[in-house]
Short mmCIF file of N, CA and C in Angstrom, two decimals:
data_model
loop_
_atom_site.label_atom_id
_atom_site.label_comp_id
_atom_site.label_asym_id
_atom_site.label_seq_id
_atom_site.Cartn_x
_atom_site.Cartn_y
_atom_site.Cartn_z
N SER A 28 -7.30 15.53 15.74
CA SER A 28 -7.12 17.00 16.67
C SER A 28 -6.85 17.52 15.10
N ASP A 29 -6.43 18.87 15.01
CA ASP A 29 -6.03 19.85 14.03
C ASP A 29 -4.37 19.34 13.10
N SER A 30 -3.75 18.35 13.37
CA SER A 30 -2.32 18.35 12.70
C SER A 30 -2.71 17.82 11.66
N PRO A 31 -2.48 17.98 10.15
CA PRO A 31 -2.59 17.01 9.37
C PRO A 31 -1.70 15.96 9.21
N ALA A 32 -1.00 15.14 9.52
CA ALA A 32 -0.11 14.43 9.72
C ALA A 32 0.11 13.61 11.14
N PRO A 33 -0.60 12.55 11.17
CA PRO A 33 -0.71 11.86 10.06
C PRO A 33 -1.91 11.23 9.23
N GLY A 34 -1.83 11.83 8.35
CA GLY A 34 -2.64 11.40 7.33
C GLY A 34 -3.35 10.34 6.36
N GLY A 35 -4.06 11.19 5.19
CA GLY A 35 -4.06 9.71 4.15
C GLY A 35 -3.37 8.53 3.67
N GLY A 36 -1.67 9.35 3.31
CA GLY A 36 -1.35 8.44 2.43
C GLY A 36 -1.19 6.77 4.27
N SER A 37 -0.27 7.85 5.71
CA SER A 37 -0.57 6.57 6.85
C SER A 37 -1.18 6.04 7.05
N VAL A 38 -3.01 6.66 6.35
CA VAL A 38 -4.04 5.16 6.83
C VAL A 38 -4.30 4.34 6.15
N SER A 39 -3.80 4.96 4.33
CA SER A 39 -3.53 4.12 3.71
C SER A 39 -2.51 2.15 3.89
N ALA A 40 -1.65 2.63 4.06
CA ALA A 40 -0.29 1.90 4.47
C ALA A 40 -0.57 1.37 5.92
N LEU A 41 -1.65 1.79 6.72
CA LEU A 41 -2.18 1.43 8.27
C LEU A 41 -3.40 0.33 7.17
N VAL A 42 -4.54 0.50 6.53
CA VAL A 42 -5.49 0.07 6.17
C VAL A 42 -5.04 -1.61 5.89
N GLY A 43 -3.76 -1.24 4.90
CA GLY A 43 -2.98 -2.29 3.47
C GLY A 43 -2.44 -3.41 4.74
N ALA A 44 -2.21 -3.28 6.07
CA ALA A 44 -1.67 -4.14 6.85
C ALA A 44 -2.54 -4.33 7.50
N LEU A 45 -3.42 -3.53 7.85
CA LEU A 45 -4.73 -4.71 8.25
C LEU A 45 -5.14 -6.40 6.81
N GLY A 46 -4.86 -5.33 6.16
CA GLY A 46 -5.84 -6.32 5.01
C GLY A 46 -4.53 -7.72 5.47
N ILE A 47 -3.23 -7.11 4.73
CA ILE A 47 -2.84 -8.84 4.77
C ILE A 47 -2.80 -9.31 5.99
N SER A 48 -3.26 -8.62 7.51
CA SER A 48 -2.81 -9.41 8.05
C SER A 48 -4.01 -10.38 8.58
N LEU A 49 -4.99 -10.09 8.34
CA LEU A 49 -5.94 -10.76 7.77
C LEU A 49 -5.77 -12.13 6.96
N GLY A 50 -5.02 -11.91 5.98
CA GLY A 50 -4.39 -12.91 5.24
C GLY A 50 -3.69 -13.93 5.79
N GLY A 51 -2.79 -13.44 6.93
CA GLY A 51 -1.35 -14.12 7.81
C GLY A 51 -2.46 -14.50 8.81
N MET A 52 -3.99 -14.40 9.01
CA MET A 52 -4.56 -14.74 10.22
C MET A 52 -4.95 -16.38 9.60
N VAL A 53 -5.36 -16.31 7.98
CA VAL A 53 -6.57 -17.37 7.35
C VAL A 53 -5.23 -18.35 7.73
N ALA A 54 -4.12 -18.02 7.10
CA ALA A 54 -2.46 -18.73 7.06
C ALA A 54 -2.64 -19.80 8.03
N ASN A 55 -2.84 -18.72 9.27
CA ASN A 55 -2.77 -19.53 10.56
C ASN A 55 -4.47 -20.79 10.79
N LEU A 56 -4.36 -19.60 10.56
CA LEU A 56 -6.06 -20.68 10.72
C LEU A 56 -5.81 -22.00 9.67
N SER A 57 -5.30 -22.19 8.25
CA SER A 57 -5.14 -23.03 7.79
C SER A 57 -4.43 -23.90 8.22
N ALA A 58 -3.37 -23.66 8.82
CA ALA A 58 -2.69 -24.31 9.10
C ALA A 58 -3.09 -25.47 10.26
N GLY A 59 -3.72 -24.52 11.01
CA GLY A 59 -3.81 -25.24 12.81
C GLY A 59 -5.74 -26.39 12.33
N LYS A 60 -5.97 -26.28 10.87
CA LYS A 60 -7.05 -27.30 10.62
C LYS A 60 -7.13 -28.66 10.40
N ARG A 61 -7.88 -28.96 11.11
CA ARG A 61 -7.31 -30.56 11.59
C ARG A 61 -7.31 -31.50 9.76
N GLY A 62 -6.31 -32.43 10.40
CA GLY A 62 -6.51 -33.45 8.81
C GLY A 62 -5.99 -32.80 8.36
N TRP A 63 -5.45 -31.17 7.99
CA TRP A 63 -4.56 -30.83 6.94
C TRP A 63 -3.16 -30.94 7.54
N ASP A 64 -2.85 -31.80 7.83
CA ASP A 64 -1.35 -31.37 8.91
C ASP A 64 -0.04 -31.72 7.65
N GLN A 65 -0.36 -31.86 6.75
CA GLN A 65 0.59 -32.10 5.59
C GLN A 65 0.80 -30.81 4.90
N ARG A 66 -0.26 -29.93 4.93
CA ARG A 66 0.11 -28.71 4.25
C ARG A 66 0.38 -27.49 5.12
N ILE A 67 1.45 -28.23 6.72
CA ILE A 67 0.95 -26.84 7.56
C ILE A 67 2.57 -25.84 6.51
N PRO A 68 3.47 -26.19 6.04
CA PRO A 68 4.46 -25.79 5.82
C PRO A 68 3.98 -24.85 3.94
N GLU A 69 2.77 -24.85 3.92
CA GLU A 69 2.23 -23.95 3.04
C GLU A 69 2.12 -22.90 2.81
N PHE A 70 1.34 -23.46 4.68
CA PHE A 70 0.52 -22.21 5.28
C PHE A 70 0.65 -21.68 6.10
N SER A 71 2.39 -21.87 6.75
CA SER A 71 3.29 -21.24 7.21
C SER A 71 4.36 -20.76 6.81
N ASP A 72 4.14 -20.74 5.64
CA ASP A 72 5.09 -19.51 4.75
C ASP A 72 4.85 -18.58 4.08
N ALA A 73 2.85 -18.55 3.55
CA ALA A 73 2.40 -18.07 3.59
C ALA A 73 2.22 -17.03 4.99
N ALA A 74 2.24 -17.65 5.74
CA ALA A 74 2.11 -16.59 7.44
C ALA A 74 3.37 -15.39 7.76
N VAL A 75 4.60 -15.98 6.97
CA VAL A 75 5.57 -15.31 7.31
C VAL A 75 5.66 -14.04 6.42
N GLN A 76 4.99 -14.66 5.25
CA GLN A 76 5.40 -13.75 3.67
C GLN A 76 4.29 -12.14 4.36
N ALA A 77 2.80 -12.58 4.78
CA ALA A 77 2.05 -11.42 5.25
C ALA A 77 2.55 -11.38 6.50
N GLN A 78 3.15 -11.58 7.74
CA GLN A 78 4.16 -11.12 8.28
C GLN A 78 5.04 -9.52 7.74
N ALA A 79 5.56 -10.46 7.20
CA ALA A 79 6.86 -9.49 6.47
C ALA A 79 6.34 -8.36 5.53
N ILE A 80 4.72 -8.23 4.90
CA ILE A 80 4.70 -7.35 3.79
C ILE A 80 3.88 -6.51 5.18
N LYS A 81 3.53 -6.92 5.91
CA LYS A 81 2.71 -6.46 7.52
C LYS A 81 3.63 -4.99 8.42
N ASP A 82 4.31 -6.18 8.63
CA ASP A 82 5.63 -5.09 9.22
C ASP A 82 6.29 -3.85 8.10
N ASP A 83 6.22 -4.16 7.15
CA ASP A 83 7.13 -3.12 5.90
C ASP A 83 5.76 -2.40 5.86
N LEU A 84 4.88 -2.58 5.45
CA LEU A 84 3.89 -1.55 5.75
C LEU A 84 3.14 -0.62 6.39
N LEU A 85 3.74 -1.17 7.82
CA LEU A 85 3.83 -0.09 9.00
C LEU A 85 4.51 0.43 9.25
N SER A 86 5.40 0.54 8.84
CA SER A 86 7.01 1.26 8.75
C SER A 86 6.74 2.62 7.94
N LEU A 87 5.81 1.83 6.62
CA LEU A 87 5.42 3.26 6.12
C LEU A 87 4.92 4.00 6.46
N VAL A 88 3.44 3.12 7.33
CA VAL A 88 2.55 4.56 8.04
C VAL A 88 3.70 5.57 8.81
N ASP A 89 4.87 5.71 9.39
CA ASP A 89 5.88 6.41 10.62
C ASP A 89 6.30 7.45 8.68
N GLU A 90 6.86 6.90 7.82
CA GLU A 90 7.54 7.29 7.12
C GLU A 90 7.05 8.68 6.01
N ASP A 91 5.11 7.82 6.02
CA ASP A 91 4.35 8.99 4.60
C ASP A 91 3.89 10.81 5.85
N THR A 92 4.54 9.97 7.18
CA THR A 92 4.11 11.12 7.70
C THR A 92 5.15 11.93 8.20
N ALA A 93 6.43 11.51 8.16
CA ALA A 93 8.00 12.13 8.13
C ALA A 93 8.75 12.87 6.74
N ALA A 94 7.81 12.23 5.61
CA ALA A 94 7.46 12.91 3.98
C ALA A 94 6.75 13.92 3.67
N PHE A 95 5.65 13.91 4.96
CA PHE A 95 5.15 15.04 4.90
C PHE A 95 5.24 15.71 5.72
N ASN A 96 5.74 16.04 6.84
CA ASN A 96 6.92 16.48 7.44
C ASN A 96 7.63 17.74 6.74
N LYS A 97 8.20 16.40 6.04
CA LYS A 97 10.22 17.05 4.97
C LYS A 97 9.51 17.99 4.13
N VAL A 98 7.87 18.03 3.49
CA VAL A 98 7.66 19.63 2.86
C VAL A 98 7.53 20.79 3.47
N MET A 99 6.47 19.65 4.32
CA MET A 99 5.80 21.66 5.20
C MET A 99 7.17 22.91 6.00
N SER A 100 9.02 21.35 6.23
CA SER A 100 10.05 22.15 6.05
C SER A 100 10.18 22.83 5.50
N ALA A 101 10.09 21.96 3.92
CA ALA A 101 10.73 22.66 2.91
C ALA A 101 9.82 23.82 3.00
N PHE A 102 8.74 24.59 3.15
CA PHE A 102 8.27 25.39 2.57
C PHE A 102 8.57 26.50 3.20
N ARG A 103 9.18 26.19 4.74
CA ARG A 103 9.20 27.37 5.87
C ARG A 103 10.88 27.42 5.85
N LEU A 104 11.41 27.20 4.55
CA LEU A 104 12.66 27.99 4.60
C LEU A 104 12.19 29.44 4.29
N PRO A 105 13.54 29.48 4.42
CA PRO A 105 13.86 31.66 4.75
C PRO A 105 13.81 31.70 2.61
N LYS A 106 13.02 32.82 2.52
CA LYS A 106 13.27 33.57 1.16
C LYS A 106 13.52 34.82 0.78
N GLY A 107 14.37 35.02 1.28
CA GLY A 107 14.76 36.48 1.16
C GLY A 107 15.44 37.76 0.22
N ASN A 108 15.66 36.51 -0.24
CA ASN A 108 17.01 36.84 -1.30
C ASN A 108 17.01 35.72 -2.40
N ALA A 109 17.80 35.54 -2.93
CA ALA A 109 17.77 34.84 -5.07
C ALA A 109 18.31 33.79 -3.99
N ALA A 110 19.25 33.61 -3.02
CA ALA A 110 20.50 31.99 -3.24
C ALA A 110 19.09 31.75 -2.02
N GLU A 111 18.33 32.42 -1.18
CA GLU A 111 17.40 31.15 -0.16
C GLU A 111 16.01 31.02 -0.88
N LYS A 112 16.13 31.48 -2.44
CA LYS A 112 15.10 31.37 -2.90
C LYS A 112 15.07 29.94 -3.76
N GLU A 113 16.18 30.09 -4.11
CA GLU A 113 17.02 29.04 -4.85
C GLU A 113 17.24 28.29 -4.01
N ALA A 114 17.80 28.45 -2.63
CA ALA A 114 17.67 26.58 -2.00
C ALA A 114 16.39 26.29 -1.84
N ARG A 115 15.44 26.90 -1.34
CA ARG A 115 14.16 25.83 -1.16
C ARG A 115 13.04 25.76 -2.44
N LYS A 116 13.27 26.46 -3.23
CA LYS A 116 12.20 25.86 -4.35
C LYS A 116 12.97 24.66 -4.61
N GLU A 117 14.12 24.26 -4.47
CA GLU A 117 15.26 23.09 -4.51
C GLU A 117 14.73 22.14 -3.74
N ALA A 118 14.87 22.67 -2.39
CA ALA A 118 14.34 21.59 -1.55
C ALA A 118 12.82 21.50 -1.72
N ILE A 119 11.79 22.82 -1.73
CA ILE A 119 10.80 21.21 -1.95
C ILE A 119 10.25 20.87 -2.94
N GLU A 120 11.37 20.61 -4.35
CA GLU A 120 10.95 19.78 -4.82
C GLU A 120 11.30 18.52 -4.96
N GLU A 121 12.55 18.86 -4.01
CA GLU A 121 13.02 17.21 -3.57
C GLU A 121 11.85 16.67 -2.44
N ALA A 122 11.50 17.39 -1.66
CA ALA A 122 10.62 16.51 -0.87
C ALA A 122 9.43 16.30 -1.01
N SER A 123 8.85 17.22 -2.59
CA SER A 123 7.35 16.51 -2.91
C SER A 123 8.06 15.61 -3.78
N LYS A 124 8.85 15.39 -4.28
CA LYS A 124 9.34 14.01 -5.23
C LYS A 124 9.05 12.47 -4.19
N TYR A 125 10.14 13.37 -2.22
CA TYR A 125 10.32 12.02 -1.78
C TYR A 125 8.75 11.84 -1.28
N ALA A 126 7.98 13.34 -0.84
CA ALA A 126 6.73 12.21 -0.63
C ALA A 126 5.45 11.89 -1.48
N ALA A 127 5.69 12.24 -2.78
CA ALA A 127 5.29 11.46 -3.17
C ALA A 127 5.65 10.09 -4.62
N GLN A 128 7.10 9.74 -3.41
CA GLN A 128 7.48 7.95 -3.92
C GLN A 128 6.74 7.14 -2.25
N VAL A 129 7.14 7.67 -1.55
CA VAL A 129 6.65 7.05 -0.54
C VAL A 129 5.09 6.77 -0.71
N PRO A 130 4.12 6.71 -0.70
CA PRO A 130 2.88 6.25 -1.19
C PRO A 130 3.24 5.56 -2.04
N TYR A 131 3.80 5.91 -3.29
CA TYR A 131 3.48 5.13 -4.55
C TYR A 131 4.62 3.27 -3.89
N ARG A 132 5.13 3.55 -2.45
CA ARG A 132 5.55 2.37 -2.74
C ARG A 132 5.26 1.79 -1.37
N ILE A 133 4.17 2.07 -0.97
CA ILE A 133 2.76 2.00 -0.19
C ILE A 133 1.90 1.24 -1.53
N MET A 134 2.19 1.42 -1.84
CA MET A 134 0.98 0.95 -3.51
C MET A 134 1.80 -0.50 -3.72
N GLU A 135 2.79 -0.52 -3.95
CA GLU A 135 3.29 -1.56 -4.60
C GLU A 135 3.91 -2.34 -3.00
N LYS A 136 3.97 -2.37 -2.04
CA LYS A 136 4.16 -3.35 -0.98
C LYS A 136 2.84 -3.85 -0.66
N ALA A 137 1.48 -3.08 -0.76
CA ALA A 137 0.19 -3.32 -0.31
C ALA A 137 -0.30 -3.93 -1.90
N PHE A 138 0.38 -4.22 -2.84
CA PHE A 138 0.00 -5.00 -4.60
C PHE A 138 0.52 -6.18 -3.63
N SER A 139 1.69 -6.66 -3.45
CA SER A 139 2.29 -7.46 -2.76
C SER A 139 1.32 -8.32 -1.93
N ALA A 140 0.54 -8.17 -1.66
CA ALA A 140 -0.42 -8.24 -0.05
C ALA A 140 -1.46 -9.54 -1.43
N TYR A 141 -1.29 -9.18 -2.55
CA TYR A 141 -2.86 -9.71 -3.64
C TYR A 141 -2.39 -11.42 -3.48
N GLU A 142 -1.27 -11.68 -3.96
CA GLU A 142 -0.72 -13.62 -3.96
C GLU A 142 -0.92 -13.86 -2.35
N VAL A 143 -0.80 -13.58 -1.44
CA VAL A 143 -0.84 -14.51 -0.06
C VAL A 143 -2.33 -14.55 0.17
N LEU A 144 -3.33 -13.05 -0.86
CA LEU A 144 -4.60 -13.62 -0.20
C LEU A 144 -5.13 -14.01 -0.70
N SER A 145 -5.01 -14.22 -2.53
CA SER A 145 -5.47 -14.99 -3.59
C SER A 145 -5.58 -16.77 -3.43
N HIS A 146 -3.50 -17.31 -3.14
CA HIS A 146 -3.70 -17.40 -2.37
C HIS A 146 -4.44 -18.34 -1.27
N MET A 147 -4.65 -17.73 0.24
CA MET A 147 -5.33 -18.31 0.90
C MET A 147 -7.68 -18.07 0.70
N ALA A 148 -7.36 -16.98 0.02
CA ALA A 148 -9.35 -17.64 -1.25
C ALA A 148 -9.15 -18.80 -1.77
N LYS A 149 -8.48 -19.41 -2.44
CA LYS A 149 -8.17 -20.65 -2.83
C LYS A 149 -8.07 -21.15 -1.82
N GLU A 150 -7.07 -21.86 -1.59
CA GLU A 150 -6.12 -22.81 -0.95
C GLU A 150 -6.70 -23.09 0.92
N GLY A 151 -7.12 -21.87 1.29
CA GLY A 151 -6.95 -21.44 2.69
C GLY A 151 -8.44 -22.34 3.39
N ASN A 152 -8.55 -22.95 3.95
CA ASN A 152 -9.51 -23.03 5.77
C ASN A 152 -11.44 -22.01 5.17
N PRO A 153 -12.07 -22.84 4.51
CA PRO A 153 -13.24 -22.56 3.69
C PRO A 153 -14.04 -22.17 4.62
N ALA A 154 -14.02 -21.32 5.94
CA ALA A 154 -14.92 -21.02 7.01
C ALA A 154 -13.67 -19.46 6.95
N SER A 155 -12.91 -19.98 6.73
CA SER A 155 -12.39 -18.39 6.99
C SER A 155 -12.56 -17.12 5.46
N ILE A 156 -13.06 -17.59 4.80
CA ILE A 156 -13.23 -17.09 2.44
C ILE A 156 -13.44 -15.52 2.86
N THR A 157 -14.03 -15.44 4.58
CA THR A 157 -14.85 -13.65 4.35
C THR A 157 -13.61 -12.94 5.05
N ASP A 158 -12.63 -13.55 5.78
CA ASP A 158 -11.69 -12.51 5.85
C ASP A 158 -10.54 -12.37 5.14
N ALA A 159 -10.43 -13.49 4.24
CA ALA A 159 -9.57 -13.01 2.92
C ALA A 159 -10.00 -12.22 1.73
N GLY A 160 -11.92 -12.34 1.84
CA GLY A 160 -11.96 -11.20 1.16
C GLY A 160 -12.10 -9.73 1.59
N VAL A 161 -12.10 -9.97 2.84
CA VAL A 161 -12.34 -8.06 3.74
C VAL A 161 -10.49 -7.89 3.49
N GLY A 162 -9.68 -8.61 3.39
CA GLY A 162 -8.74 -8.55 3.71
C GLY A 162 -7.81 -7.48 1.95
N ALA A 163 -8.77 -8.82 1.16
CA ALA A 163 -7.94 -8.05 -0.65
C ALA A 163 -9.08 -6.93 -0.58
N LEU A 164 -10.11 -6.82 0.04
CA LEU A 164 -11.00 -5.09 -0.25
C LEU A 164 -9.79 -4.11 0.47
N CYS A 165 -9.90 -4.45 2.03
CA CYS A 165 -8.67 -3.46 2.61
C CYS A 165 -8.10 -3.75 1.54
N VAL A 166 -6.73 -4.24 1.39
CA VAL A 166 -5.72 -3.34 0.17
C VAL A 166 -5.98 -2.76 -0.84
N HIS A 167 -7.41 -3.04 -1.66
CA HIS A 167 -7.63 -2.20 -2.63
C HIS A 167 -7.71 -1.00 -2.42
N THR A 168 -8.26 -0.59 -0.86
CA THR A 168 -8.57 0.48 -0.71
C THR A 168 -6.82 1.03 -0.21
N SER A 169 -5.89 0.42 0.22
CA SER A 169 -5.23 1.11 0.66
C SER A 169 -4.06 1.40 -0.43
N ILE A 170 -4.61 0.74 -2.14
CA ILE A 170 -3.77 0.94 -2.74
C ILE A 170 -4.54 2.69 -3.76
N GLN A 171 -5.93 2.61 -3.41
CA GLN A 171 -6.22 3.51 -4.53
C GLN A 171 -6.36 4.57 -3.44
N GLY A 172 -5.95 4.95 -1.56
CA GLY A 172 -6.25 5.35 -1.56
C GLY A 172 -4.14 6.11 -1.24
N ALA A 173 -3.45 5.31 -1.05
CA ALA A 173 -2.12 5.47 -1.20
C ALA A 173 -1.99 6.44 -3.35
N ALA A 174 -2.62 6.08 -4.09
CA ALA A 174 -2.57 6.75 -5.38
C ALA A 174 -3.04 7.78 -5.72
N MET A 175 -4.05 8.05 -4.54
CA MET A 175 -4.49 9.78 -3.96
C MET A 175 -3.34 10.68 -3.84
N ASN A 176 -2.51 10.32 -3.04
CA ASN A 176 -1.76 11.37 -2.09
C ASN A 176 -0.28 10.80 -2.90
N VAL A 177 0.00 9.90 -3.78
CA VAL A 177 1.05 10.17 -5.27
C VAL A 177 0.31 11.42 -5.93
N ARG A 178 -0.54 11.41 -6.11
CA ARG A 178 -1.58 12.35 -7.51
C ARG A 178 -1.30 13.53 -6.69
N ILE A 179 -1.35 13.61 -5.72
CA ILE A 179 -1.36 15.19 -4.49
C ILE A 179 -0.24 16.09 -4.80
N ASN A 180 0.68 14.66 -5.03
CA ASN A 180 2.27 15.37 -4.40
C ASN A 180 2.64 15.62 -5.74
N LEU A 181 2.77 15.24 -6.74
CA LEU A 181 3.09 15.13 -7.83
C LEU A 181 3.13 16.67 -8.70
N GLY A 182 1.57 17.09 -7.78
CA GLY A 182 1.19 18.63 -8.09
C GLY A 182 2.27 19.86 -7.84
N ASP A 183 2.92 20.01 -7.26
CA ASP A 183 4.07 20.29 -7.08
C ASP A 183 5.47 20.80 -7.18
N ILE A 184 5.76 19.19 -8.19
CA ILE A 184 7.08 18.75 -8.89
C ILE A 184 6.99 19.84 -10.23
N LYS A 185 7.84 20.37 -10.31
CA LYS A 185 8.58 21.05 -12.15
C LYS A 185 9.38 20.21 -12.45
N ASP A 186 9.83 18.80 -12.05
CA ASP A 186 10.19 17.71 -13.24
C ASP A 186 9.41 16.52 -13.54
N GLU A 187 8.94 17.39 -15.44
CA GLU A 187 7.63 16.94 -15.94
C GLU A 187 7.76 15.91 -16.33
N GLU A 188 9.55 14.69 -16.89
CA GLU A 188 9.85 13.35 -16.74
C GLU A 188 9.16 12.50 -15.78
N PHE A 189 9.77 13.38 -14.28
CA PHE A 189 9.65 12.41 -12.74
C PHE A 189 7.46 11.78 -12.97
N LYS A 190 7.44 13.02 -13.17
CA LYS A 190 6.20 13.67 -12.75
C LYS A 190 4.98 12.82 -13.48
N ALA A 191 5.51 12.42 -14.86
CA ALA A 191 4.76 11.33 -16.78
C ALA A 191 5.22 9.87 -15.64
N ASP A 192 6.39 9.83 -15.18
CA ASP A 192 7.48 8.67 -14.89
C ASP A 192 6.09 8.33 -13.99
N LEU A 193 5.97 8.34 -13.15
CA LEU A 193 5.49 8.19 -11.65
C LEU A 193 3.58 8.07 -11.79
N ALA A 194 3.30 8.79 -13.32
CA ALA A 194 1.45 9.24 -12.58
C ALA A 194 1.41 7.28 -13.61
N GLY A 195 2.31 7.29 -14.57
CA GLY A 195 2.19 6.18 -15.43
C GLY A 195 2.41 4.78 -14.91
N LYS A 196 3.39 4.67 -13.34
CA LYS A 196 3.08 3.52 -13.20
C LYS A 196 1.56 3.38 -11.75
N VAL A 197 1.87 4.50 -11.59
CA VAL A 197 0.17 4.19 -10.41
C VAL A 197 -1.00 3.97 -11.24
N GLN A 198 -1.19 4.69 -12.64
CA GLN A 198 -1.76 3.90 -13.21
C GLN A 198 -1.85 2.09 -13.57
N ALA A 199 -0.91 1.97 -13.35
CA ALA A 199 -0.55 0.22 -14.30
C ALA A 199 -1.19 -0.06 -12.93
N CYS A 200 -0.59 0.68 -11.71
CA CYS A 200 -0.95 -0.47 -10.37
C CYS A 200 -2.59 -0.49 -10.41
N LEU A 201 -3.18 0.64 -10.06
CA LEU A 201 -4.40 0.61 -10.27
C LEU A 201 -5.20 -0.22 -11.19
N ALA A 202 -5.10 -0.26 -12.07
CA ALA A 202 -5.66 -1.12 -12.80
C ALA A 202 -5.27 -3.02 -12.51
N GLU A 203 -3.95 -3.20 -12.09
CA GLU A 203 -3.46 -4.34 -11.93
C GLU A 203 -4.33 -4.39 -10.67
N SER A 204 -4.76 -3.64 -9.16
CA SER A 204 -5.17 -3.78 -8.32
C SER A 204 -6.70 -4.13 -8.46
N ASP A 205 -7.41 -3.57 -9.58
CA ASP A 205 -8.90 -3.89 -9.80
C ASP A 205 -9.24 -5.34 -10.54
N ARG A 206 -7.77 -5.86 -11.59
CA ARG A 206 -8.33 -7.07 -11.30
C ARG A 206 -8.07 -8.53 -10.40
N SER A 207 -7.10 -7.63 -9.10
CA SER A 207 -6.85 -8.73 -8.63
C SER A 207 -7.52 -8.80 -7.61
N ARG A 208 -8.28 -8.12 -7.17
CA ARG A 208 -9.07 -7.73 -6.20
C ARG A 208 -10.46 -8.51 -6.95
N ASP A 209 -10.35 -8.08 -8.22
CA ASP A 209 -11.58 -8.83 -9.21
C ASP A 209 -11.76 -10.70 -8.49
N GLU A 210 -10.60 -11.09 -9.30
CA GLU A 210 -10.40 -13.00 -8.92
C GLU A 210 -10.56 -13.44 -7.64
N ILE A 211 -10.19 -11.76 -6.74
CA ILE A 211 -10.02 -12.84 -5.73
C ILE A 211 -11.90 -12.50 -4.34
N MET A 212 -12.82 -11.56 -5.47
CA MET A 212 -13.75 -11.27 -4.73
C MET A 212 -14.23 -12.58 -5.80
N GLU A 213 -14.20 -13.10 -6.75
CA GLU A 213 -14.54 -13.84 -8.37
C GLU A 213 -14.69 -15.64 -6.74
N VAL A 214 -13.68 -15.62 -6.34
CA VAL A 214 -13.15 -17.13 -5.64
C VAL A 214 -14.16 -16.12 -4.27
N VAL A 215 -14.15 -15.51 -3.68
CA VAL A 215 -15.11 -15.85 -2.53
C VAL A 215 -16.19 -15.89 -2.35
N GLU A 216 -16.86 -14.92 -3.76
CA GLU A 216 -18.38 -14.92 -3.18
C GLU A 216 -18.48 -16.78 -3.06
N SER A 217 -17.68 -17.25 -4.82
CA SER A 217 -18.10 -19.21 -4.77
C SER A 217 -18.06 -19.39 -4.35
N LYS A 218 -17.69 -19.61 -2.92
CA LYS A 218 -17.38 -19.98 -1.89
C LYS A 218 -18.57 -19.74 -0.47
N MET A 219 -19.01 -19.14 -1.53
CA MET A 219 -20.03 -18.07 -0.23
C MET A 219 -20.90 -19.10 -0.24
N PRO A 220 -22.05 -19.42 0.73
CA PRO A 220 -23.66 -19.64 0.58
C PRO A 220 -24.21 -18.92 -0.14
N SER A 221 -25.32 -19.41 -0.76
CA SER A 221 -26.51 -18.72 -1.66
C SER A 221 -27.49 -18.14 -0.88
#
């Protein structure tokens, strides 16, 4: 449709949820693997952790849309006199900060999925190794997409200290995400047939 929301931030959260869902699936398949009965608690814990991350990311799908709508509402506020203009300016600043913070929270939550996916790549059912790999790729895409949404929303913010702080956090998370994805993919590749 021509509706601007849900948009890229919401889709980033959804892609992250799909990625960690694959990690949870590998955990459940590993818990059910014949001969691994003693490892059921290990894999059950991973599955529970994956479910919690997935649920948080799914709630961020809607929160990102709500944040965008808040920005649009602020831009629609009246600006007929000085008081209205000032109130509108403050509302836009606050809504823009919120709209930048939500995709950063998506980045953080998606990043937490790497722990489960790494464990599943290393220790999970080898027959599901590609699922762990696809999960890691989804999480990486989620973080990359959410970062773009943080950056675009920083453009309307006047608070330079806020912008610099959040931009620094985004860059650090992106760098860590690249490393985490690469480490997981190295494990995946090592278990793939040649």
